[in-house]
mmCIF file of C-alpha atoms (C1' of nucleotides) in Angstrom:
data_model
loop_
_atom_site.group_PDB
_atom_site.id
_atom_site.type_symbol
_atom_site.label_atom_id
_atom_site.label_comp_id
_atom_site.label_asym_id
_atom_site.label_seq_id
_atom_site.Cartn_x
_atom_site.Cartn_y
_atom_site.Cartn_z
ATOM 1 C CA MET A 1 138.287 114.777 -155.597
ATOM 2 C CA SER A 2 135.988 114.646 -158.626
ATOM 3 C CA ASP A 3 134.560 117.556 -160.563
ATOM 4 C CA VAL A 4 131.401 117.673 -158.475
ATOM 5 C CA GLY A 5 130.540 121.147 -157.403
ATOM 6 C CA THR A 6 133.876 122.741 -157.955
ATOM 7 C CA GLY A 7 132.669 126.270 -157.548
ATOM 8 C CA GLU A 8 130.241 127.434 -160.160
ATOM 9 C CA ASN A 9 130.045 124.283 -162.251
ATOM 10 C CA LEU A 10 126.615 124.463 -163.822
ATOM 11 C CA LEU A 11 126.684 120.874 -164.967
ATOM 12 C CA PHE A 12 126.493 119.331 -161.525
ATOM 13 C CA LEU A 13 122.902 118.318 -162.120
ATOM 14 C CA THR A 14 123.532 115.930 -164.975
ATOM 15 C CA ASP A 15 121.805 112.552 -164.840
ATOM 16 C CA GLU A 16 125.161 110.975 -164.217
ATOM 17 C CA GLN A 17 125.834 113.149 -161.190
ATOM 18 C CA LEU A 18 122.381 112.443 -159.830
ATOM 19 C CA ARG A 19 122.793 108.706 -160.329
ATOM 20 C CA GLN A 20 126.041 108.801 -158.439
ATOM 21 C CA GLY A 21 124.283 110.602 -155.625
ATOM 22 C CA ILE A 22 121.597 107.921 -155.580
ATOM 23 C CA GLU A 23 124.180 105.175 -155.391
ATOM 24 C CA ALA A 24 126.125 107.019 -152.715
ATOM 25 C CA MET A 25 122.947 107.161 -150.597
ATOM 26 C CA PHE A 26 122.344 103.461 -151.104
ATOM 27 C CA PHE A 27 125.830 102.319 -150.175
ATOM 28 C CA ALA A 28 126.225 104.802 -147.340
ATOM 29 C CA TYR A 29 122.934 103.773 -145.780
ATOM 30 C CA ARG A 30 124.148 100.203 -145.775
ATOM 31 C CA GLY A 31 127.181 101.270 -143.806
ATOM 32 C CA PHE A 32 125.051 103.455 -141.593
ATOM 33 C CA THR A 33 122.902 100.546 -140.392
ATOM 34 C CA ALA A 34 125.587 97.859 -140.447
ATOM 35 C CA ASP A 35 127.034 98.327 -136.959
ATOM 36 C CA PRO A 36 123.828 98.353 -134.906
ATOM 37 C CA ASP A 37 122.484 95.510 -137.053
ATOM 38 C CA ARG A 38 125.503 93.444 -136.141
ATOM 39 C CA ILE A 39 124.956 94.098 -132.439
ATOM 40 C CA LEU A 40 121.269 93.246 -132.673
ATOM 41 C CA THR A 41 121.950 89.962 -134.453
ATOM 42 C CA GLY A 42 121.853 87.321 -131.798
ATOM 43 C CA MET A 43 119.645 89.389 -129.517
ATOM 44 C CA ALA A 44 115.942 88.930 -130.033
ATOM 45 C CA TYR A 45 115.750 92.395 -131.541
ATOM 46 C CA GLY A 46 116.005 93.918 -134.983
ATOM 47 C CA ARG A 47 116.247 97.273 -136.666
ATOM 48 C CA ALA A 48 112.697 98.148 -135.732
ATOM 49 C CA HIS A 49 113.537 97.865 -132.047
ATOM 50 C CA HIS A 50 116.579 100.025 -132.544
ATOM 51 C CA ARG A 51 114.531 102.768 -134.134
ATOM 52 C CA ALA A 52 111.929 102.713 -131.372
ATOM 53 C CA ILE A 53 114.623 102.834 -128.701
ATOM 54 C CA HIS A 54 116.408 105.667 -130.458
ATOM 55 C CA PHE A 55 113.399 107.942 -130.597
ATOM 56 C CA ILE A 56 112.116 107.117 -127.123
ATOM 57 C CA ASN A 57 115.541 108.065 -125.827
ATOM 58 C CA ARG A 58 115.513 111.198 -127.907
ATOM 59 C CA ALA A 59 112.046 112.328 -126.899
ATOM 60 C CA PRO A 60 111.374 110.812 -123.465
ATOM 61 C CA GLY A 61 107.696 110.758 -122.570
ATOM 62 C CA THR A 62 106.636 110.672 -126.209
ATOM 63 C CA THR A 63 103.239 109.146 -126.910
ATOM 64 C CA VAL A 64 102.575 106.061 -128.992
ATOM 65 C CA ASN A 65 100.887 108.159 -131.630
ATOM 66 C CA ASN A 66 103.804 110.505 -131.952
ATOM 67 C CA LEU A 67 106.241 107.625 -132.268
ATOM 68 C CA LEU A 68 104.009 106.106 -134.946
ATOM 69 C CA ILE A 69 104.292 109.198 -137.107
ATOM 70 C CA LEU A 70 108.002 109.592 -136.420
ATOM 71 C CA LEU A 71 108.749 106.055 -137.515
ATOM 72 C CA GLY A 72 106.231 105.985 -140.353
ATOM 73 C CA VAL A 73 104.710 102.646 -139.413
ATOM 74 C CA THR A 74 101.286 101.420 -138.436
ATOM 75 C CA LYS A 75 100.012 101.038 -134.912
ATOM 76 C CA GLN A 76 99.965 97.261 -135.216
ATOM 77 C CA SER A 77 103.520 97.144 -136.443
ATOM 78 C CA LEU A 78 104.860 99.373 -133.695
ATOM 79 C CA ASN A 79 102.819 97.627 -131.042
ATOM 80 C CA ARG A 80 104.486 94.300 -131.620
ATOM 81 C CA VAL A 81 107.903 95.898 -131.155
ATOM 82 C CA LEU A 82 106.843 98.012 -128.188
ATOM 83 C CA ARG A 83 105.236 95.084 -126.416
ATOM 84 C CA THR A 84 108.414 93.019 -126.421
ATOM 85 C CA LEU A 85 110.477 96.012 -125.271
ATOM 86 C CA ILE A 86 108.085 96.629 -122.392
ATOM 87 C CA GLU A 87 107.921 92.933 -121.468
ATOM 88 C CA ASP A 88 111.705 92.773 -121.461
ATOM 89 C CA GLY A 89 111.904 95.787 -119.197
ATOM 90 C CA LEU A 90 113.656 98.122 -121.622
ATOM 91 C CA VAL A 91 110.768 100.526 -122.063
ATOM 92 C CA GLU A 92 108.293 101.833 -119.532
ATOM 93 C CA SER A 93 104.778 102.913 -120.493
ATOM 94 C CA ARG A 94 103.094 105.349 -118.102
ATOM 95 C CA VAL A 95 99.508 106.507 -118.285
ATOM 96 C CA GLY A 96 99.352 110.095 -119.449
ATOM 97 C CA VAL A 97 98.996 112.823 -116.845
ATOM 98 C CA SER A 98 96.792 115.359 -118.593
ATOM 99 C CA ASP A 99 95.187 112.836 -120.937
ATOM 100 C CA LYS A 100 94.795 109.388 -119.457
ATOM 101 C CA ARG A 101 94.193 107.814 -122.874
ATOM 102 C CA GLU A 102 97.760 108.512 -123.811
ATOM 103 C CA ARG A 103 100.783 106.452 -122.849
ATOM 104 C CA ASN A 104 104.084 108.191 -122.230
ATOM 105 C CA LEU A 105 107.100 106.111 -123.159
ATOM 106 C CA TYR A 106 110.437 106.105 -121.348
ATOM 107 C CA LEU A 107 113.584 104.011 -121.456
ATOM 108 C CA THR A 108 114.394 102.120 -118.272
ATOM 109 C CA ASP A 109 117.999 101.902 -117.099
ATOM 110 C CA ALA A 110 118.387 98.687 -119.076
ATOM 111 C CA GLY A 111 116.855 100.400 -122.094
ATOM 112 C CA GLN A 112 119.274 103.276 -121.797
ATOM 113 C CA GLU A 113 122.134 100.848 -121.595
ATOM 114 C CA LEU A 114 121.159 99.157 -124.856
ATOM 115 C CA GLU A 115 120.532 102.530 -126.461
ATOM 116 C CA ARG A 116 124.017 103.650 -125.611
ATOM 117 C CA LYS A 117 125.536 100.450 -126.895
ATOM 118 C CA LEU A 118 123.763 100.792 -130.224
ATOM 119 C CA SER A 119 124.274 104.492 -130.682
ATOM 120 C CA ASP A 120 127.922 104.281 -129.652
ATOM 121 C CA ALA A 121 128.554 102.044 -132.626
ATOM 122 C CA GLN A 122 126.576 104.225 -134.990
ATOM 123 C CA ARG A 123 128.104 107.444 -133.735
ATOM 124 C CA ALA A 124 131.608 106.033 -134.026
ATOM 125 C CA ARG A 125 131.093 105.545 -137.749
ATOM 126 C CA MET A 126 129.452 108.922 -138.088
ATOM 127 C CA ARG A 127 132.290 110.562 -136.207
ATOM 128 C CA ALA A 128 134.909 108.913 -138.412
ATOM 129 C CA ALA A 129 133.068 110.022 -141.544
ATOM 130 C CA TYR A 130 132.698 113.578 -140.231
ATOM 131 C CA ARG A 131 136.359 113.723 -139.311
ATOM 132 C CA ALA A 132 137.450 112.415 -142.679
ATOM 133 C CA ALA A 133 135.271 114.865 -144.584
ATOM 134 C CA GLY A 134 135.704 117.973 -142.452
ATOM 135 C CA PRO A 135 133.331 120.593 -141.011
ATOM 136 C CA GLN A 136 132.454 122.247 -144.282
ATOM 137 C CA ALA A 137 131.536 118.940 -145.901
ATOM 138 C CA VAL A 138 129.414 118.076 -142.865
ATOM 139 C CA ALA A 139 127.466 121.300 -143.248
ATOM 140 C CA GLY A 140 126.788 120.458 -146.897
ATOM 141 C CA PHE A 141 125.873 116.895 -146.013
ATOM 142 C CA ARG A 142 123.275 118.125 -143.563
ATOM 143 C CA GLN A 143 121.873 120.668 -145.996
ATOM 144 C CA VAL A 144 121.349 118.138 -148.767
ATOM 145 C CA LEU A 145 119.825 115.542 -146.440
ATOM 146 C CA GLU A 146 117.424 118.090 -145.085
ATOM 147 C CA ALA A 147 116.384 119.162 -148.554
ATOM 148 C CA MET A 148 115.716 115.530 -149.411
ATOM 149 C CA MET A 149 113.181 114.973 -146.639
ATOM 150 C CA ASP A 150 109.441 115.178 -147.078
ATOM 151 C CA PRO A 151 108.253 118.472 -145.600
ATOM 152 C CA GLU A 152 106.360 116.764 -142.808
ATOM 153 C CA MET A 153 109.419 114.791 -141.785
ATOM 154 C CA ARG A 154 111.544 117.907 -141.947
ATOM 155 C CA ARG A 155 109.245 119.467 -139.380
ATOM 156 C CA LYS A 156 109.535 116.405 -137.161
ATOM 157 C CA TYR A 157 113.297 116.488 -137.554
ATOM 158 C CA HIS A 158 113.436 120.109 -136.457
ATOM 159 C CA ALA A 159 111.124 119.471 -133.548
ATOM 160 C CA LEU A 160 113.535 116.838 -132.255
ATOM 161 C CA ARG A 161 116.438 119.240 -132.524
ATOM 162 C CA GLU A 162 114.636 121.877 -130.515
ATOM 163 C CA SER A 163 113.771 119.489 -127.711
ATOM 164 C CA GLY A 164 117.091 117.705 -127.781
ATOM 165 C CA ALA A 165 119.468 120.639 -128.111
ATOM 166 C CA MET B 1 121.661 127.898 -140.633
ATOM 167 C CA SER B 2 122.816 126.242 -137.410
ATOM 168 C CA ASP B 3 126.289 126.313 -135.909
ATOM 169 C CA VAL B 4 127.342 123.089 -137.578
ATOM 170 C CA GLY B 5 130.725 123.363 -139.163
ATOM 171 C CA THR B 6 130.968 127.104 -139.346
ATOM 172 C CA GLY B 7 134.615 127.207 -140.244
ATOM 173 C CA GLU B 8 136.915 125.921 -137.569
ATOM 174 C CA ASN B 9 134.388 124.942 -134.933
ATOM 175 C CA LEU B 10 136.098 122.133 -133.086
ATOM 176 C CA LEU B 11 132.979 121.086 -131.232
ATOM 177 C CA PHE B 12 131.118 119.827 -134.279
ATOM 178 C CA LEU B 13 131.615 116.231 -133.180
ATOM 179 C CA THR B 14 129.519 116.403 -130.035
ATOM 180 C CA ASP B 15 127.129 113.546 -129.398
ATOM 181 C CA GLU B 16 124.287 115.910 -130.117
ATOM 182 C CA GLN B 17 125.668 116.798 -133.533
ATOM 183 C CA LEU B 18 126.224 113.159 -134.338
ATOM 184 C CA ARG B 19 122.706 112.232 -133.255
ATOM 185 C CA GLN B 20 121.315 114.903 -135.496
ATOM 186 C CA GLY B 21 123.309 113.465 -138.369
ATOM 187 C CA ILE B 22 121.924 110.022 -137.625
ATOM 188 C CA GLU B 23 118.375 111.320 -137.616
ATOM 189 C CA ALA B 24 118.985 113.305 -140.792
ATOM 190 C CA MET B 25 120.101 110.102 -142.519
ATOM 191 C CA PHE B 26 117.024 108.274 -141.293
ATOM 192 C CA PHE B 27 114.505 110.870 -142.411
ATOM 193 C CA ALA B 28 116.286 111.647 -145.660
ATOM 194 C CA TYR B 29 116.456 107.989 -146.647
ATOM 195 C CA ARG B 30 112.729 107.770 -146.141
ATOM 196 C CA GLY B 31 112.269 110.583 -148.627
ATOM 197 C CA PHE B 32 114.843 109.077 -150.924
ATOM 198 C CA THR B 33 112.887 105.825 -151.338
ATOM 199 C CA ALA B 34 109.392 107.286 -151.117
ATOM 200 C CA ASP B 35 108.834 108.159 -154.783
ATOM 201 C CA PRO B 36 109.903 104.880 -156.409
ATOM 202 C CA ASP B 37 108.083 102.975 -153.668
ATOM 203 C CA ARG B 38 104.902 104.805 -154.567
ATOM 204 C CA ILE B 39 105.299 103.879 -158.223
ATOM 205 C CA LEU B 40 106.001 100.245 -157.419
ATOM 206 C CA THR B 41 102.944 99.958 -155.189
ATOM 207 C CA GLY B 42 100.254 98.453 -157.323
ATOM 208 C CA MET B 43 102.727 96.820 -159.676
ATOM 209 C CA ALA B 44 103.803 93.351 -158.643
ATOM 210 C CA TYR B 45 107.226 94.720 -157.734
ATOM 211 C CA GLY B 46 108.922 96.095 -154.660
ATOM 212 C CA ARG B 47 112.072 97.861 -153.615
ATOM 213 C CA ALA B 48 114.176 94.772 -154.260
ATOM 214 C CA HIS B 49 113.154 94.787 -157.917
ATOM 215 C CA HIS B 50 113.986 98.456 -158.167
ATOM 216 C CA ARG B 51 117.480 97.883 -156.846
ATOM 217 C CA ALA B 52 118.129 95.008 -159.236
ATOM 218 C CA ILE B 53 116.876 97.039 -162.186
ATOM 219 C CA HIS B 54 118.955 100.032 -161.176
ATOM 220 C CA PHE B 55 122.238 98.166 -161.080
ATOM 221 C CA ILE B 56 121.594 96.076 -164.178
ATOM 222 C CA ASN B 57 120.947 99.326 -166.022
ATOM 223 C CA ARG B 58 124.069 100.830 -164.540
ATOM 224 C CA ALA B 59 126.337 97.903 -165.294
ATOM 225 C CA PRO B 60 124.829 96.112 -168.308
ATOM 226 C CA GLY B 61 126.138 92.601 -168.741
ATOM 227 C CA THR B 62 126.882 92.242 -165.039
ATOM 228 C CA THR B 63 126.899 88.714 -163.666
ATOM 229 C CA VAL B 64 124.583 87.320 -161.028
ATOM 230 C CA ASN B 65 127.468 87.002 -158.598
ATOM 231 C CA ASN B 66 128.510 90.597 -159.051
ATOM 232 C CA LEU B 67 124.957 91.797 -158.539
ATOM 233 C CA LEU B 68 124.749 89.687 -155.400
ATOM 234 C CA ILE B 69 127.692 91.457 -153.835
ATOM 235 C CA LEU B 70 126.528 94.861 -155.030
ATOM 236 C CA LEU B 71 123.117 94.441 -153.437
ATOM 237 C CA GLY B 72 124.359 92.631 -150.355
ATOM 238 C CA VAL B 73 121.812 89.836 -150.507
ATOM 239 C CA THR B 74 121.956 86.070 -150.875
ATOM 240 C CA LYS B 75 121.733 84.174 -154.115
ATOM 241 C CA GLN B 76 118.367 82.742 -153.172
ATOM 242 C CA SER B 77 116.955 86.138 -152.376
ATOM 243 C CA LEU B 78 118.145 87.719 -155.592
ATOM 244 C CA ASN B 79 117.087 84.745 -157.642
ATOM 245 C CA ARG B 80 113.450 85.105 -156.707
ATOM 246 C CA VAL B 81 113.485 88.732 -157.796
ATOM 247 C CA LEU B 82 115.479 88.067 -160.935
ATOM 248 C CA ARG B 83 113.234 85.205 -161.983
ATOM 249 C CA THR B 84 110.103 87.338 -161.976
ATOM 250 C CA LEU B 85 111.876 90.129 -163.863
ATOM 251 C CA ILE B 86 113.058 87.664 -166.515
ATOM 252 C CA GLU B 87 109.653 85.996 -166.767
ATOM 253 C CA ASP B 88 108.007 89.390 -167.182
ATOM 254 C CA GLY B 89 110.429 90.296 -169.945
ATOM 255 C CA LEU B 90 112.142 93.192 -168.182
ATOM 256 C CA VAL B 91 115.519 91.526 -167.834
ATOM 257 C CA GLU B 92 117.397 89.300 -170.242
ATOM 258 C CA SER B 93 119.877 86.669 -169.075
ATOM 259 C CA ARG B 94 122.498 85.623 -171.620
ATOM 260 C CA VAL B 95 125.003 82.828 -171.221
ATOM 261 C CA GLY B 96 128.482 84.240 -170.696
ATOM 262 C CA VAL B 97 130.806 84.459 -173.680
ATOM 263 C CA SER B 98 134.178 83.722 -172.132
ATOM 264 C CA ASP B 99 132.794 81.730 -169.212
ATOM 265 C CA LYS B 100 129.640 79.819 -170.015
ATOM 266 C CA ARG B 101 128.824 79.286 -166.343
ATOM 267 C CA GLU B 102 128.154 82.967 -165.949
ATOM 268 C CA ARG B 103 124.977 84.769 -166.906
ATOM 269 C CA ASN B 104 125.175 88.304 -168.201
ATOM 270 C CA LEU B 105 122.192 90.442 -167.299
ATOM 271 C CA TYR B 106 120.660 93.143 -169.448
ATOM 272 C CA LEU B 107 117.530 95.255 -169.347
ATOM 273 C CA THR B 108 115.113 94.738 -172.209
ATOM 274 C CA ASP B 109 113.345 97.741 -173.750
ATOM 275 C CA ALA B 110 110.506 97.246 -171.295
ATOM 276 C CA GLY B 111 113.009 97.019 -168.480
ATOM 277 C CA GLN B 112 114.658 100.237 -169.537
ATOM 278 C CA GLU B 113 111.280 101.901 -169.655
ATOM 279 C CA LEU B 114 110.517 100.960 -166.058
ATOM 280 C CA GLU B 115 114.023 101.920 -164.999
ATOM 281 C CA ARG B 116 113.575 105.364 -166.467
ATOM 282 C CA LYS B 117 110.212 105.793 -164.803
ATOM 283 C CA LEU B 118 111.607 104.897 -161.400
ATOM 284 C CA SER B 119 114.837 106.820 -161.653
ATOM 285 C CA ASP B 120 113.086 109.887 -163.065
ATOM 286 C CA ALA B 121 111.145 110.137 -159.841
ATOM 287 C CA GLN B 122 114.174 109.577 -157.678
ATOM 288 C CA ARG B 123 116.370 111.926 -159.635
ATOM 289 C CA ALA B 124 113.751 114.642 -159.505
ATOM 290 C CA ARG B 125 113.935 114.658 -155.728
ATOM 291 C CA MET B 126 117.708 114.474 -155.815
ATOM 292 C CA ARG B 127 117.854 117.336 -158.261
ATOM 293 C CA ALA B 128 115.588 119.492 -156.124
ATOM 294 C CA ALA B 129 117.678 118.778 -153.047
ATOM 295 C CA TYR B 130 120.910 119.535 -154.918
ATOM 296 C CA ARG B 131 119.492 122.765 -156.272
ATOM 297 C CA ALA B 132 118.270 123.865 -152.876
ATOM 298 C CA ALA B 133 121.590 123.135 -151.204
ATOM 299 C CA GLY B 134 124.003 124.286 -153.905
ATOM 300 C CA PRO B 135 127.161 122.823 -155.483
ATOM 301 C CA GLN B 136 129.391 123.214 -152.466
ATOM 302 C CA ALA B 137 126.914 121.446 -150.192
ATOM 303 C CA VAL B 138 126.605 118.664 -152.755
ATOM 304 C CA ALA B 139 130.349 118.141 -152.726
ATOM 305 C CA GLY B 140 130.284 117.871 -148.937
ATOM 306 C CA PHE B 141 127.299 115.555 -149.055
ATOM 307 C CA ARG B 142 129.150 113.197 -151.354
ATOM 308 C CA GLN B 143 132.300 113.296 -149.268
ATOM 309 C CA VAL B 144 130.524 112.368 -146.051
ATOM 310 C CA LEU B 145 128.485 109.611 -147.686
ATOM 311 C CA GLU B 146 131.586 108.118 -149.178
ATOM 312 C CA ALA B 147 133.394 108.184 -145.857
ATOM 313 C CA MET B 148 130.442 106.395 -144.300
ATOM 314 C CA MET B 149 130.582 103.377 -146.617
ATOM 315 C CA ASP B 150 132.294 100.110 -145.766
ATOM 316 C CA PRO B 151 135.607 99.986 -147.652
ATOM 317 C CA GLU B 152 134.464 97.128 -149.865
ATOM 318 C CA MET B 153 131.341 99.007 -150.876
ATOM 319 C CA ARG B 154 133.380 102.130 -151.512
ATOM 320 C CA ARG B 155 135.402 100.173 -154.033
ATOM 321 C CA LYS B 156 132.230 98.905 -155.704
ATOM 322 C CA TYR B 157 130.876 102.430 -155.775
ATOM 323 C CA HIS B 158 133.992 103.718 -157.501
ATOM 324 C CA ALA B 159 133.991 100.860 -159.964
ATOM 325 C CA LEU B 160 130.484 101.849 -161.037
ATOM 326 C CA ARG B 161 131.565 105.438 -161.530
ATOM 327 C CA GLU B 162 134.434 104.428 -163.763
ATOM 328 C CA SER B 163 132.283 102.264 -165.982
ATOM 329 C CA GLY B 164 129.337 104.633 -165.996
ATOM 330 C CA ALA B 165 131.075 107.963 -166.464
ATOM 331 C "C1'" DC C 1 74.210 112.677 -119.359
ATOM 332 C "C1'" DA C 2 74.581 110.759 -124.250
ATOM 333 C "C1'" DG C 3 77.036 110.196 -128.056
ATOM 334 C "C1'" DC C 4 80.969 110.993 -130.928
ATOM 335 C "C1'" DT C 5 85.866 110.916 -131.315
ATOM 336 C "C1'" DT C 6 90.569 109.863 -130.012
ATOM 337 C "C1'" DA C 7 94.363 106.940 -128.166
ATOM 338 C "C1'" DT C 8 95.680 102.631 -127.445
ATOM 339 C "C1'" DG C 9 95.777 97.699 -127.734
ATOM 340 C "C1'" DT C 10 94.912 93.364 -129.926
ATOM 341 C "C1'" DC C 11 93.601 89.425 -133.151
ATOM 342 C "C1'" DA C 12 93.889 87.458 -137.629
ATOM 343 C "C1'" DG C 13 95.599 87.107 -142.089
ATOM 344 C "C1'" DT C 14 98.762 88.471 -145.721
ATOM 345 C "C1'" DC C 15 102.909 90.248 -148.135
ATOM 346 C "C1'" DT C 16 107.789 91.314 -149.220
ATOM 347 C "C1'" DT C 17 112.230 90.643 -148.382
ATOM 348 C "C1'" DA C 18 115.426 88.358 -146.401
ATOM 349 C "C1'" DT C 19 117.739 84.280 -144.160
ATOM 350 C "C1'" DT C 20 120.102 79.228 -143.802
ATOM 351 C "C1'" DG C 21 120.801 74.729 -145.560
ATOM 352 C "C1'" DA C 22 120.894 71.265 -149.014
ATOM 353 C "C1'" DC C 23 121.303 69.765 -153.582
ATOM 354 C "C1'" DT C 24 121.939 69.881 -158.815
ATOM 355 C "C1'" DT C 25 123.822 71.170 -163.276
ATOM 356 C "C1'" DT C 26 127.162 73.143 -165.885
ATOM 357 C "C1'" DC C 27 131.652 74.144 -166.858
ATOM 358 C "C1'" DC C 28 136.422 76.153 -166.107
ATOM 359 C "C1'" DA C 29 141.075 75.078 -164.835
ATOM 360 C "C1'" DA C 30 144.892 72.899 -162.596
ATOM 361 C "C1'" DT D 1 140.058 64.019 -164.531
ATOM 362 C "C1'" DT D 2 138.786 65.995 -160.585
ATOM 363 C "C1'" DG D 3 137.975 69.926 -157.623
ATOM 364 C "C1'" DG D 4 135.802 74.069 -157.255
ATOM 365 C "C1'" DA D 5 133.143 78.014 -159.010
ATOM 366 C "C1'" DA D 6 128.675 80.060 -161.026
ATOM 367 C "C1'" DA D 7 124.143 79.596 -161.208
ATOM 368 C "C1'" DG D 8 119.583 77.809 -160.177
ATOM 369 C "C1'" DT D 9 116.262 75.673 -157.202
ATOM 370 C "C1'" DC D 10 113.550 73.676 -153.158
ATOM 371 C "C1'" DA D 11 112.206 74.024 -148.429
ATOM 372 C "C1'" DA D 12 111.718 76.068 -144.099
ATOM 373 C "C1'" DT D 13 111.977 80.127 -141.367
ATOM 374 C "C1'" DA D 14 112.138 84.930 -139.728
ATOM 375 C "C1'" DA D 15 111.537 90.049 -139.411
ATOM 376 C "C1'" DG D 16 108.990 93.669 -140.467
ATOM 377 C "C1'" DA D 17 105.482 95.579 -142.526
ATOM 378 C "C1'" DC D 18 100.540 95.851 -144.149
ATOM 379 C "C1'" DT D 19 95.006 95.822 -143.983
ATOM 380 C "C1'" DG D 20 90.854 95.104 -141.604
ATOM 381 C "C1'" DA D 21 88.152 94.446 -137.682
ATOM 382 C "C1'" DC D 22 87.114 95.025 -133.077
ATOM 383 C "C1'" DA D 23 87.530 96.374 -127.955
ATOM 384 C "C1'" DT D 24 88.349 99.521 -124.203
ATOM 385 C "C1'" DA D 25 89.036 103.629 -121.923
ATOM 386 C "C1'" DA D 26 88.704 108.355 -121.749
ATOM 387 C "C1'" DG D 27 88.149 113.057 -123.476
ATOM 388 C "C1'" DC D 28 84.916 116.335 -125.511
ATOM 389 C "C1'" DT D 29 80.607 118.417 -127.008
ATOM 390 C "C1'" DG D 30 75.887 119.366 -127.282
#
DNA sequence: CAGCTTATGTCAGTCTTATTGACTTTCCAA
DNA sequence: TTGGAAAGTCAATAAGACTGACATAAGCTG
């Protein structure tokens, strides 16, 4: 397509190339969040609820503290979101088994239903992009994204893959 | 690394693979914005100011309306940001030449200085990620991101490349 | 057991970014 | 000349985040 990374091109790290990468991230992230955002508009929920639901689904039984770190928000901020989800019967909070101070979080059936609805939309876009770009491009995509993460988040990302795979 | 896209693997579009892509986007975007956010903390500016500065630098002389569409925000929202940047002498607003209703936006020297400071940080991370992943991965990264954009934003993205290259 | 620490929850106040709606001024163009 | 477009502004509102302070329950350690 362009001259980016055609083989051994040593100039692929010019400022211009990097700026284009920055803009690509910006515009792509807009697309990435657009579909679930549209679904959530009209419901009483926003992107923060989506994120909480996603990770509770992904790591069932996770504690509040773990979710806090995963999402990179404060306790107070998460609590507001979590409270409404629990009140609305989408999330269940069970007292920890080994440590009764902890709360283990699970999606209820209704929670799982919303999760599927949201992730269906997001995965459809992801799937279309993956198909259009091809397997080799997907591998590169994942490599660059991973290299862009903060080390701590990269660990969290890998931990999810191990439990979820 | 993993089994993602090793050649002709036809199963690379499983839900699990797509979920991992979604999470990779989430965590990577956090890293992507972390450095400029850190710099802006303490200044009177936020991420919205960064975005405005970025695109004014990228497309000098752009109109308010064009910037609106580029950033995907409302006039009122942009105006608040733009006003402070103009008041603080980082952005200059000149009456349009051919159409006097329009305002053409430019960075002042001070504006360019801040732009460089912010983009240096962001590009450094981008550069490190590109280096770690290699040219071929970068090409794939760009392909997938582009496929993920809404068509209208893809056009805007290309328009920037033409003017900026 | 006493005291420290951890995990969670909550209240109050603030900030940034964004929204919708209404209205004005300026000015281009049919 | 009149309609509509570009920009700017005011007001009210919302989501999502923050800090700081405080409370409760429960685990851990001496």
